[in-house]
mmCIF file of C-alpha atoms and ligand atoms in Angstrom:
data_model
loop_
_atom_site.group_PDB
_atom_site.id
_atom_site.type_symbol
_atom_site.label_atom_id
_atom_site.label_comp_id
_atom_site.label_asym_id
_atom_site.label_seq_id
_atom_site.Cartn_x
_atom_site.Cartn_y
_atom_site.Cartn_z
ATOM 1 C CA MET A 1 196.342 -67.484 -407.989
ATOM 2 C CA LEU A 2 196.262 -63.763 -408.680
ATOM 3 C CA ARG A 3 199.644 -62.576 -409.930
ATOM 4 C CA VAL A 4 200.505 -59.241 -408.347
ATOM 5 C CA GLY A 5 203.365 -56.880 -409.192
ATOM 6 C CA ILE A 6 204.452 -54.013 -406.948
ATOM 7 C CA ASN A 7 205.998 -50.929 -408.509
ATOM 8 C CA GLY A 8 207.656 -48.751 -405.844
ATOM 9 C CA TYR A 9 209.081 -50.736 -402.958
ATOM 10 C CA GLY A 10 209.244 -48.209 -400.115
ATOM 11 C CA THR A 11 207.240 -47.787 -396.918
ATOM 12 C CA ILE A 12 203.924 -48.877 -398.415
ATOM 13 C CA GLY A 13 205.170 -51.118 -401.252
ATOM 14 C CA LYS A 14 207.225 -53.454 -399.090
ATOM 15 C CA ARG A 15 204.354 -53.926 -396.646
ATOM 16 C CA VAL A 16 201.891 -54.609 -399.461
ATOM 17 C CA ALA A 17 204.294 -57.189 -400.958
ATOM 18 C CA ASP A 18 204.471 -59.108 -397.671
ATOM 19 C CA ALA A 19 200.688 -58.890 -397.189
ATOM 20 C CA VAL A 20 200.062 -60.180 -400.735
ATOM 21 C CA ARG A 21 202.475 -63.067 -400.197
ATOM 22 C CA ALA A 22 200.540 -64.034 -397.040
ATOM 23 C CA GLN A 23 197.255 -64.448 -398.985
ATOM 24 C CA PRO A 24 196.087 -67.929 -400.034
ATOM 25 C CA ASP A 25 194.912 -66.709 -403.456
ATOM 26 C CA MET A 26 197.756 -64.371 -404.485
ATOM 27 C CA GLU A 27 201.423 -64.455 -405.381
ATOM 28 C CA VAL A 28 204.021 -61.712 -405.806
ATOM 29 C CA VAL A 29 205.353 -61.721 -409.380
ATOM 30 C CA GLY A 30 208.029 -59.225 -408.412
ATOM 31 C CA VAL A 31 208.789 -55.749 -407.153
ATOM 32 C CA ALA A 32 210.282 -52.794 -409.024
ATOM 33 C CA LYS A 33 212.859 -50.438 -407.553
ATOM 34 C CA THR A 34 214.773 -47.408 -408.771
ATOM 35 C CA ARG A 35 217.989 -48.029 -406.841
ATOM 36 C CA PRO A 36 219.894 -50.793 -405.043
ATOM 37 C CA ASN A 37 219.459 -49.493 -401.478
ATOM 38 C CA PHE A 38 218.809 -51.501 -398.306
ATOM 39 C CA GLU A 39 215.225 -52.160 -399.334
ATOM 40 C CA ALA A 40 216.421 -53.715 -402.610
ATOM 41 C CA GLU A 41 218.820 -55.831 -400.574
ATOM 42 C CA ARG A 42 215.946 -57.051 -398.362
ATOM 43 C CA ALA A 43 213.671 -57.695 -401.372
ATOM 44 C CA VAL A 44 216.320 -60.014 -402.791
ATOM 45 C CA ALA A 45 216.791 -61.676 -399.386
ATOM 46 C CA LYS A 46 213.042 -62.352 -399.330
ATOM 47 C CA ASP A 47 213.177 -63.901 -402.807
ATOM 48 C CA TYR A 48 211.066 -61.245 -404.479
ATOM 49 C CA PRO A 49 212.125 -61.062 -408.140
ATOM 50 C CA LEU A 50 213.515 -57.538 -408.510
ATOM 51 C CA TYR A 51 212.797 -55.410 -411.581
ATOM 52 C CA ALA A 52 214.458 -52.120 -412.466
ATOM 53 C CA ALA A 53 212.034 -49.214 -412.651
ATOM 54 C CA ILE A 54 214.367 -46.970 -414.648
ATOM 55 C CA GLU A 55 216.480 -48.219 -417.594
ATOM 56 C CA ASP A 56 219.433 -45.856 -416.918
ATOM 57 C CA ARG A 57 219.826 -47.248 -413.396
ATOM 58 C CA VAL A 58 220.295 -50.911 -414.376
ATOM 59 C CA GLU A 59 224.060 -50.453 -414.116
ATOM 60 C CA LEU A 60 223.748 -49.444 -410.446
ATOM 61 C CA PHE A 61 222.159 -52.798 -409.664
ATOM 62 C CA ASP A 62 224.877 -54.599 -411.665
ATOM 63 C CA ASP A 63 227.570 -52.706 -409.725
ATOM 64 C CA ALA A 64 225.904 -53.675 -406.433
ATOM 65 C CA GLY A 65 225.900 -57.331 -407.511
ATOM 66 C CA ILE A 66 222.100 -57.482 -407.457
ATOM 67 C CA GLU A 67 220.602 -59.688 -410.124
ATOM 68 C CA LEU A 68 217.577 -58.208 -411.868
ATOM 69 C CA ALA A 69 214.630 -60.207 -413.186
ATOM 70 C CA GLY A 70 213.996 -57.585 -415.870
ATOM 71 C CA MET A 71 212.548 -54.129 -416.495
ATOM 72 C CA VAL A 72 209.335 -52.789 -414.968
ATOM 73 C CA GLU A 73 207.517 -53.155 -418.314
ATOM 74 C CA GLU A 74 207.981 -56.933 -418.065
ATOM 75 C CA LEU A 75 206.676 -56.915 -414.501
ATOM 76 C CA VAL A 76 203.569 -55.038 -415.619
ATOM 77 C CA GLU A 77 203.045 -57.439 -418.513
ATOM 78 C CA GLU A 78 203.343 -60.514 -416.282
ATOM 79 C CA SER A 79 201.030 -59.215 -413.544
ATOM 80 C CA ASP A 80 197.250 -59.618 -413.324
ATOM 81 C CA VAL A 81 197.178 -56.519 -411.094
ATOM 82 C CA ILE A 82 199.873 -53.951 -410.405
ATOM 83 C CA VAL A 83 200.114 -52.050 -407.120
ATOM 84 C CA ASP A 84 201.786 -48.700 -407.661
ATOM 85 C CA ALA A 85 203.354 -47.491 -404.415
ATOM 86 C CA CYS A 86 205.595 -44.804 -405.887
ATOM 87 C CA PRO A 87 205.914 -41.311 -404.377
ATOM 88 C CA SER A 88 202.922 -38.990 -404.844
ATOM 89 C CA GLY A 89 202.423 -37.968 -408.465
ATOM 90 C CA VAL A 90 204.650 -40.683 -409.958
ATOM 91 C CA GLY A 91 201.729 -43.131 -409.973
ATOM 92 C CA GLU A 92 199.738 -40.916 -412.311
ATOM 93 C CA GLN A 93 202.748 -40.710 -414.654
ATOM 94 C CA ASN A 94 202.954 -44.527 -414.573
ATOM 95 C CA SER A 95 199.262 -44.968 -415.402
ATOM 96 C CA GLU A 96 199.947 -44.885 -419.159
ATOM 97 C CA LEU A 97 202.368 -47.795 -418.834
ATOM 98 C CA TYR A 98 199.721 -49.863 -417.055
ATOM 99 C CA ALA A 99 197.082 -48.945 -419.639
ATOM 100 C CA GLU A 100 199.413 -49.912 -422.502
ATOM 101 C CA HIS A 101 199.707 -53.412 -421.032
ATOM 102 C CA ASP A 102 195.995 -53.648 -420.103
ATOM 103 C CA THR A 103 196.992 -54.317 -416.502
ATOM 104 C CA PRO A 104 194.569 -53.003 -413.880
ATOM 105 C CA ALA A 105 196.411 -50.790 -411.396
ATOM 106 C CA LEU A 106 196.039 -49.611 -407.826
ATOM 107 C CA TYR A 107 197.457 -46.258 -406.734
ATOM 108 C CA GLN A 108 198.016 -44.772 -403.273
ATOM 109 C CA GLY A 109 196.493 -41.870 -401.399
ATOM 110 C CA GLY A 110 199.106 -39.319 -402.466
ATOM 111 C CA GLU A 111 197.773 -39.474 -406.035
ATOM 112 C CA SER A 112 195.054 -37.225 -407.375
ATOM 113 C CA ALA A 113 191.520 -38.621 -407.241
ATOM 114 C CA GLU A 114 190.877 -37.162 -410.693
ATOM 115 C CA PHE A 115 192.492 -39.659 -413.048
ATOM 116 C CA VAL A 116 191.231 -42.892 -411.460
ATOM 117 C CA ASP A 117 187.919 -44.707 -411.964
ATOM 118 C CA THR A 118 187.247 -44.713 -408.225
ATOM 119 C CA SER A 119 188.807 -44.143 -404.829
ATOM 120 C CA PHE A 120 188.600 -47.171 -402.522
ATOM 121 C CA ASN A 121 187.979 -48.219 -398.948
ATOM 122 C CA ALA A 122 187.041 -51.886 -398.457
ATOM 123 C CA ARG A 123 184.482 -51.277 -395.695
ATOM 124 C CA SER A 124 182.755 -48.437 -397.523
ATOM 125 C CA ASN A 125 182.728 -48.882 -401.311
ATOM 126 C CA PHE A 126 184.357 -52.191 -402.359
ATOM 127 C CA ALA A 127 181.833 -52.748 -405.153
ATOM 128 C CA ASP A 128 182.772 -49.494 -406.939
ATOM 129 C CA ALA A 129 186.195 -50.972 -407.756
ATOM 130 C CA VAL A 130 184.965 -54.271 -409.228
ATOM 131 C CA ASP A 131 186.504 -54.689 -412.698
ATOM 132 C CA ALA A 132 187.905 -51.114 -412.631
ATOM 133 C CA ASP A 133 191.223 -50.374 -414.363
ATOM 134 C CA HIS A 134 192.555 -47.536 -412.189
ATOM 135 C CA VAL A 135 191.742 -47.489 -408.474
ATOM 136 C CA ARG A 136 193.143 -45.239 -405.767
ATOM 137 C CA VAL A 137 193.388 -46.689 -402.251
ATOM 138 C CA VAL A 138 192.763 -43.589 -400.144
ATOM 139 C CA SER A 139 195.323 -42.149 -397.726
ATOM 140 C CA CYS A 140 195.985 -43.393 -394.218
ATOM 141 C CA ASN A 141 193.869 -40.617 -392.669
ATOM 142 C CA THR A 142 190.982 -41.054 -395.110
ATOM 143 C CA THR A 143 191.079 -44.826 -394.574
ATOM 144 C CA GLY A 144 190.914 -44.256 -390.814
ATOM 145 C CA LEU A 145 187.958 -41.878 -391.058
ATOM 146 C CA SER A 146 186.080 -44.020 -393.616
ATOM 147 C CA ARG A 147 186.286 -47.163 -391.488
ATOM 148 C CA LEU A 148 184.729 -45.252 -388.628
ATOM 149 C CA ILE A 149 182.044 -43.411 -390.596
ATOM 150 C CA ALA A 150 180.744 -46.484 -392.494
ATOM 151 C CA PRO A 151 179.325 -48.403 -389.495
ATOM 152 C CA LEU A 152 178.090 -45.212 -387.789
ATOM 153 C CA GLY A 153 176.259 -44.201 -390.962
ATOM 154 C CA GLU A 154 174.668 -47.631 -391.389
ATOM 155 C CA GLU A 155 173.575 -47.939 -387.755
ATOM 156 C CA TYR A 156 172.569 -44.392 -386.800
ATOM 157 C CA GLY A 157 172.859 -42.099 -389.830
ATOM 158 C CA VAL A 158 175.460 -39.329 -389.873
ATOM 159 C CA GLU A 159 174.450 -35.681 -389.989
ATOM 160 C CA LYS A 160 177.929 -34.143 -389.843
ATOM 161 C CA VAL A 161 181.538 -35.128 -389.109
ATOM 162 C CA ARG A 162 184.079 -32.741 -387.596
ATOM 163 C CA ALA A 163 187.593 -34.101 -387.176
ATOM 164 C CA THR A 164 190.894 -32.594 -386.057
ATOM 165 C CA LEU A 165 193.838 -34.538 -387.439
ATOM 166 C CA VAL A 166 197.045 -34.268 -385.413
ATOM 167 C CA ARG A 167 199.474 -35.672 -387.947
ATOM 168 C CA ARG A 168 202.958 -37.097 -387.495
ATOM 169 C CA GLY A 169 205.619 -34.894 -389.092
ATOM 170 C CA GLY A 170 207.151 -37.814 -391.009
ATOM 171 C CA ASP A 171 207.585 -41.570 -390.956
ATOM 172 C CA PRO A 172 210.374 -42.889 -388.669
ATOM 173 C CA ALA A 173 212.873 -43.150 -391.550
ATOM 174 C CA GLN A 174 212.068 -39.723 -393.021
ATOM 175 C CA SER A 175 214.818 -37.802 -391.238
ATOM 176 C CA SER A 176 214.491 -34.765 -393.509
ATOM 177 C CA ARG A 177 210.894 -34.014 -392.502
ATOM 178 C CA GLY A 178 209.576 -32.030 -389.595
ATOM 179 C CA PRO A 179 208.702 -30.014 -387.615
ATOM 180 C CA ILE A 180 211.494 -30.865 -385.155
ATOM 181 C CA ASN A 181 210.237 -28.630 -382.375
ATOM 182 C CA ASP A 182 207.008 -26.936 -383.321
ATOM 183 C CA ILE A 183 203.259 -27.397 -383.724
ATOM 184 C CA LEU A 184 202.009 -26.372 -387.142
ATOM 185 C CA PRO A 185 198.468 -25.683 -388.250
ATOM 186 C CA ASP A 186 198.779 -27.541 -391.576
ATOM 187 C CA PRO A 187 197.148 -26.439 -393.716
ATOM 188 C CA VAL A 188 196.534 -23.184 -391.885
ATOM 189 C CA THR A 189 193.412 -22.565 -393.963
ATOM 190 C CA LEU A 190 190.196 -24.203 -392.785
ATOM 191 C CA PRO A 191 188.700 -26.621 -393.465
ATOM 192 C CA SER A 192 191.589 -28.834 -394.587
ATOM 193 C CA HIS A 193 191.673 -30.927 -397.777
ATOM 194 C CA HIS A 194 191.117 -34.134 -395.795
ATOM 195 C CA GLY A 195 187.325 -33.700 -395.682
ATOM 196 C CA PRO A 196 187.004 -33.534 -399.492
ATOM 197 C CA ASP A 197 189.203 -36.627 -399.679
ATOM 198 C CA VAL A 198 186.741 -38.515 -397.454
ATOM 199 C CA GLN A 199 184.008 -37.333 -399.848
ATOM 200 C CA THR A 200 185.699 -39.342 -402.626
ATOM 201 C CA ILE A 201 184.376 -42.332 -400.627
ATOM 202 C CA PHE A 202 181.148 -40.786 -399.239
ATOM 203 C CA PRO A 203 180.126 -38.139 -401.823
ATOM 204 C CA ASP A 204 177.135 -36.847 -399.828
ATOM 205 C CA LEU A 205 178.790 -36.695 -396.416
ATOM 206 C CA ALA A 206 178.908 -33.374 -394.538
ATOM 207 C CA ILE A 207 182.428 -33.261 -393.117
ATOM 208 C CA ASP A 208 184.864 -30.559 -391.996
ATOM 209 C CA THR A 209 188.446 -31.389 -391.049
ATOM 210 C CA LEU A 210 191.313 -29.422 -389.509
ATOM 211 C CA GLY A 211 194.953 -30.483 -389.785
ATOM 212 C CA LEU A 212 198.039 -30.006 -387.642
ATOM 213 C CA LYS A 213 201.563 -31.426 -387.826
ATOM 214 C CA VAL A 214 203.601 -32.277 -384.743
ATOM 215 C CA PRO A 215 207.133 -33.544 -384.033
ATOM 216 C CA ALA A 216 206.208 -37.232 -383.891
ATOM 217 C CA THR A 217 206.767 -40.185 -386.208
ATOM 218 C CA LEU A 218 204.775 -43.042 -384.696
ATOM 219 C CA MET A 219 201.125 -42.423 -385.606
ATOM 220 C CA HIS A 220 198.467 -39.835 -386.430
ATOM 221 C CA MET A 221 195.881 -38.932 -383.796
ATOM 222 C CA HIS A 222 192.293 -37.982 -384.682
ATOM 223 C CA SER A 223 189.958 -36.078 -382.392
ATOM 224 C CA VAL A 224 186.535 -36.860 -383.872
ATOM 225 C CA ASN A 225 183.038 -35.430 -383.343
ATOM 226 C CA VAL A 226 180.212 -37.051 -385.290
ATOM 227 C CA THR A 227 176.706 -35.633 -385.086
ATOM 228 C CA LEU A 228 174.474 -38.671 -385.522
ATOM 229 C CA GLU A 229 170.852 -38.909 -386.617
ATOM 230 C CA ALA A 230 170.097 -40.838 -383.414
ATOM 231 C CA GLU A 231 170.988 -40.557 -379.724
ATOM 232 C CA PRO A 232 172.682 -43.850 -378.794
ATOM 233 C CA ASP A 233 174.448 -44.287 -375.483
ATOM 234 C CA ALA A 234 178.223 -44.555 -375.474
ATOM 235 C CA ALA A 235 178.226 -48.264 -374.593
ATOM 236 C CA ALA A 236 176.160 -49.092 -377.684
ATOM 237 C CA VAL A 237 178.550 -47.141 -379.918
ATOM 238 C CA ARG A 238 181.537 -48.830 -378.300
ATOM 239 C CA ASP A 239 179.994 -52.265 -379.006
ATOM 240 C CA LEU A 240 179.221 -51.305 -382.591
ATOM 241 C CA LEU A 241 182.805 -50.211 -383.202
ATOM 242 C CA ALA A 242 184.283 -53.227 -381.394
ATOM 243 C CA ASP A 243 182.390 -55.515 -383.822
ATOM 244 C CA GLU A 244 184.331 -54.081 -386.775
ATOM 245 C CA SER A 245 187.382 -56.202 -387.624
ATOM 246 C CA ARG A 246 189.537 -53.210 -388.540
ATOM 247 C CA LEU A 247 188.633 -51.088 -385.532
ATOM 248 C CA PHE A 248 190.522 -51.953 -382.368
ATOM 249 C CA VAL A 249 188.703 -50.503 -379.359
ATOM 250 C CA ILE A 250 191.471 -50.236 -376.761
ATOM 251 C CA PRO A 251 190.237 -51.645 -373.446
ATOM 252 C CA GLU A 252 190.751 -49.367 -370.427
ATOM 253 C CA ARG A 253 192.559 -52.163 -368.550
ATOM 254 C CA PHE A 254 195.364 -52.180 -371.158
ATOM 255 C CA ASP A 255 196.510 -48.836 -369.749
ATOM 256 C CA ILE A 256 197.611 -47.671 -373.196
ATOM 257 C CA ASP A 257 198.017 -43.909 -372.877
ATOM 258 C CA GLY A 258 199.268 -42.976 -376.338
ATOM 259 C CA ALA A 259 200.873 -43.937 -379.634
ATOM 260 C CA GLY A 260 204.123 -45.033 -377.977
ATOM 261 C CA ALA A 261 202.414 -47.682 -375.854
ATOM 262 C CA LEU A 262 200.302 -48.769 -378.835
ATOM 263 C CA LYS A 263 203.385 -49.379 -380.945
ATOM 264 C CA GLU A 264 205.021 -51.217 -378.054
ATOM 265 C CA TYR A 265 201.919 -53.419 -377.777
ATOM 266 C CA ALA A 266 202.029 -54.190 -381.510
ATOM 267 C CA GLN A 267 205.676 -55.183 -381.222
ATOM 268 C CA ASP A 268 204.975 -57.345 -378.164
ATOM 269 C CA ALA A 269 202.147 -58.986 -380.132
ATOM 270 C CA GLY A 270 204.683 -59.915 -382.817
ATOM 271 C CA ARG A 271 203.264 -57.701 -385.523
ATOM 272 C CA PRO A 272 205.598 -57.453 -388.554
ATOM 273 C CA ARG A 273 207.513 -54.147 -388.337
ATOM 274 C CA GLY A 274 205.326 -53.294 -385.309
ATOM 275 C CA ASP A 275 202.511 -52.524 -387.767
ATOM 276 C CA ILE A 276 198.975 -51.710 -386.619
ATOM 277 C CA TRP A 277 196.550 -52.276 -389.506
ATOM 278 C CA GLU A 278 193.501 -51.348 -387.409
ATOM 279 C CA ASN A 279 192.230 -47.936 -386.298
ATOM 280 C CA CYS A 280 192.952 -47.708 -382.566
ATOM 281 C CA VAL A 281 189.977 -46.149 -380.765
ATOM 282 C CA TRP A 282 190.299 -45.392 -377.057
ATOM 283 C CA GLY A 283 187.303 -47.092 -375.433
ATOM 284 C CA GLU A 284 187.076 -44.515 -372.612
ATOM 285 C CA SER A 285 187.063 -41.659 -375.110
ATOM 286 C CA VAL A 286 183.834 -42.858 -376.770
ATOM 287 C CA THR A 287 181.320 -40.381 -375.346
ATOM 288 C CA THR A 288 177.866 -39.255 -376.409
ATOM 289 C CA GLU A 289 176.065 -35.992 -375.604
ATOM 290 C CA GLY A 290 172.628 -36.312 -377.193
ATOM 291 C CA SER A 291 173.294 -36.945 -380.872
ATOM 292 C CA ASP A 292 176.960 -35.877 -380.632
ATOM 293 C CA LEU A 293 179.591 -38.613 -380.502
ATOM 294 C CA TYR A 294 183.183 -37.855 -379.488
ATOM 295 C CA LEU A 295 186.259 -40.084 -379.578
ATOM 296 C CA PHE A 296 190.019 -40.263 -380.082
ATOM 297 C CA GLN A 297 191.598 -42.684 -382.537
ATOM 298 C CA ALA A 298 195.207 -43.308 -383.512
ATOM 299 C CA ILE A 299 196.115 -44.319 -387.055
ATOM 300 C CA HIS A 300 199.330 -46.100 -388.005
ATOM 301 C CA GLN A 301 200.089 -44.234 -391.197
ATOM 302 C CA GLU A 302 202.583 -46.783 -392.523
ATOM 303 C CA SER A 303 200.251 -49.769 -392.410
ATOM 304 C CA ASP A 304 196.495 -49.127 -392.187
ATOM 305 C CA VAL A 305 196.216 -48.966 -395.998
ATOM 306 C CA VAL A 306 197.948 -52.344 -396.443
ATOM 307 C CA PRO A 307 194.896 -54.645 -395.974
ATOM 308 C CA GLU A 308 192.921 -52.170 -398.106
ATOM 309 C CA ASN A 309 195.361 -52.683 -400.996
ATOM 310 C CA VAL A 310 194.919 -56.455 -400.683
ATOM 311 C CA ASP A 311 191.130 -56.098 -400.875
ATOM 312 C CA ALA A 312 191.375 -53.682 -403.788
ATOM 313 C CA ILE A 313 193.382 -56.311 -405.709
ATOM 314 C CA ARG A 314 190.485 -58.783 -405.327
ATOM 315 C CA ALA A 315 187.978 -56.074 -406.262
ATOM 316 C CA VAL A 316 189.618 -55.099 -409.561
ATOM 317 C CA ALA A 317 190.125 -58.782 -410.409
ATOM 318 C CA ASN A 318 186.499 -59.492 -409.430
ATOM 319 C CA ALA A 319 187.833 -62.377 -407.380
ATOM 320 C CA ALA A 320 185.633 -62.034 -404.267
ATOM 321 C CA ASP A 321 182.931 -59.861 -402.756
ATOM 322 C CA ALA A 322 183.684 -57.401 -399.958
ATOM 323 C CA ALA A 323 182.840 -59.683 -397.039
ATOM 324 C CA GLU A 324 184.789 -62.663 -398.452
ATOM 325 C CA SER A 325 187.784 -60.534 -399.312
ATOM 326 C CA VAL A 326 187.986 -58.736 -395.964
ATOM 327 C CA ALA A 327 187.628 -62.038 -394.079
ATOM 328 C CA THR A 328 190.362 -63.675 -396.171
ATOM 329 C CA THR A 329 192.710 -60.708 -395.813
ATOM 330 C CA ASP A 330 192.156 -60.406 -392.071
ATOM 331 C CA ASP A 331 192.637 -64.115 -391.515
ATOM 332 C CA ALA A 332 195.828 -64.292 -393.594
ATOM 333 C CA LEU A 333 197.361 -61.256 -391.867
ATOM 334 C CA GLY A 334 196.274 -62.150 -388.355
ATOM 335 C CA MET A 335 194.096 -59.064 -387.823
ATOM 336 C CA GLY A 336 192.872 -58.472 -384.301
ATOM 337 C CA ILE A 337 195.170 -57.634 -381.424
HETATM 338 P P1 NAD B 401 208.356 -44.080 -400.090
HETATM 339 O O1 NAD B 401 209.195 -42.929 -400.530
HETATM 340 O O2 NAD B 401 208.645 -44.743 -398.786
HETATM 341 O O3 NAD B 401 208.402 -45.228 -401.203
HETATM 342 C C1 NAD B 401 208.287 -44.952 -402.572
HETATM 343 C C2 NAD B 401 209.253 -45.866 -403.318
HETATM 344 O O4 NAD B 401 209.087 -45.686 -404.706
HETATM 345 C C3 NAD B 401 210.722 -45.569 -402.985
HETATM 346 O O5 NAD B 401 211.377 -46.808 -402.755
HETATM 347 C C4 NAD B 401 211.233 -44.891 -404.256
HETATM 348 O O6 NAD B 401 212.609 -45.143 -404.485
HETATM 349 C C5 NAD B 401 210.390 -45.579 -405.316
HETATM 350 N N1 NAD B 401 210.265 -44.863 -406.584
HETATM 351 C C6 NAD B 401 210.431 -43.550 -406.859
HETATM 352 N N2 NAD B 401 210.198 -43.289 -408.173
HETATM 353 C C7 NAD B 401 209.864 -44.487 -408.734
HETATM 354 C C8 NAD B 401 209.535 -44.892 -410.043
HETATM 355 N N3 NAD B 401 209.475 -44.028 -411.069
HETATM 356 N N4 NAD B 401 209.283 -46.207 -410.269
HETATM 357 C C9 NAD B 401 209.334 -47.126 -409.254
HETATM 358 N N5 NAD B 401 209.656 -46.780 -407.993
HETATM 359 C C10 NAD B 401 209.913 -45.482 -407.732
HETATM 360 O O7 NAD B 401 206.849 -43.583 -400.161
HETATM 361 P P2 NAD B 401 205.601 -44.177 -399.388
HETATM 362 O O8 NAD B 401 205.539 -43.555 -398.042
HETATM 363 O O9 NAD B 401 205.600 -45.655 -399.505
HETATM 364 O O10 NAD B 401 204.420 -43.521 -400.217
HETATM 365 C C11 NAD B 401 203.972 -44.082 -401.439
HETATM 366 C C12 NAD B 401 202.544 -43.643 -401.688
HETATM 367 O O11 NAD B 401 201.745 -44.091 -400.592
HETATM 368 C C13 NAD B 401 202.321 -42.122 -401.767
HETATM 369 O O12 NAD B 401 201.241 -41.879 -402.649
HETATM 370 C C14 NAD B 401 201.902 -41.778 -400.358
HETATM 371 O O13 NAD B 401 201.150 -40.589 -400.296
HETATM 372 C C15 NAD B 401 201.058 -42.991 -400.013
HETATM 373 N N6 NAD B 401 200.918 -43.235 -398.572
HETATM 374 C C16 NAD B 401 201.972 -43.110 -397.729
HETATM 375 C C17 NAD B 401 201.781 -43.315 -396.383
HETATM 376 C C18 NAD B 401 202.887 -43.164 -395.389
HETATM 377 O O14 NAD B 401 202.663 -42.824 -394.260
HETATM 378 N N7 NAD B 401 204.119 -43.395 -395.731
HETATM 379 C C19 NAD B 401 200.505 -43.668 -395.906
HETATM 380 C C20 NAD B 401 199.458 -43.866 -396.808
HETATM 381 C C21 NAD B 401 199.661 -43.623 -398.150
#
């Protein structure tokens, strides 16, 4: 069993912990938190050993009557792999701690790509992370684009990607974020930084991205144009995408008209927290005009990176190859809705 520790138990960390626990070849050693909030309460209720991330805050846990298993240093020492899911920038600061204990570490998409050995997407570059010490699982948007580009590139060749990312203003619990009633070009300069982030996975890819932020919390929406090196018909592209386990091609008969209905569907399907780990591509939107492909896809920002973290754990531990790992992860989570 691979022993996995999770440092930073927020939106991403708590989902990764549950996904790791669901795997047949992994166990959660514990999770580290900075304060005894509701998420700490739930971690204890789920029997995750809780470690304090900051020495000065131990008293707060004592006052709240929450028993600690130890300090984060002990968690790092006891783990075969650590998943850092701290806020952007904190992961890089933590990287020294992981290096001191010789514990391979995964970081999230908010971290810089500069200090890690490789950025990671299971479908696209699993092998680059094998035996690596510091691996960054790319952001929700970059994960969503990479999963789409990989099969298109293999099947047809990709000349150029142009994508407009209509991004949610914040996650549902992030009440301080916005906009509340506006539509923001964000960043206003073009192209946006998202394209270069995709190039951390596909270094030679020609890609331009534009970003906006809107008053929504449920999902991101991508409007994608890929110029291919072939001229397939739309049905062939739809079949290609539908064959990918982490791409959900929404059938027309489902009558799903947006992110709200998608989330409702995920909840009806019994998904934990209403999570949607797959890219959601509208089948009717898949259109070709010569070598140009167009489509819309929705990305559940809080959860699409979760199966990727699980695969990255196996990669750094050299515990499986890409196909084995993805199949195991998908099966354990119940991928496919
Ligand atoms: P979050 O704020 O929900 O969770 C971060 C957690 O880390 C919080 O519980 C916080 O208290 C804790 N924390 C803060 N400092 C810490 C420290 N020094 N040690 C241990 N824990 C500490 O953030 P999140 O949304 O889960 O984001 C985490 C990372 O994942 C970021 O890099 C982010 O860019 C990336 N990410 C977020 C999303 C998303 O939509 N939320 C999607 C993909 C990637």
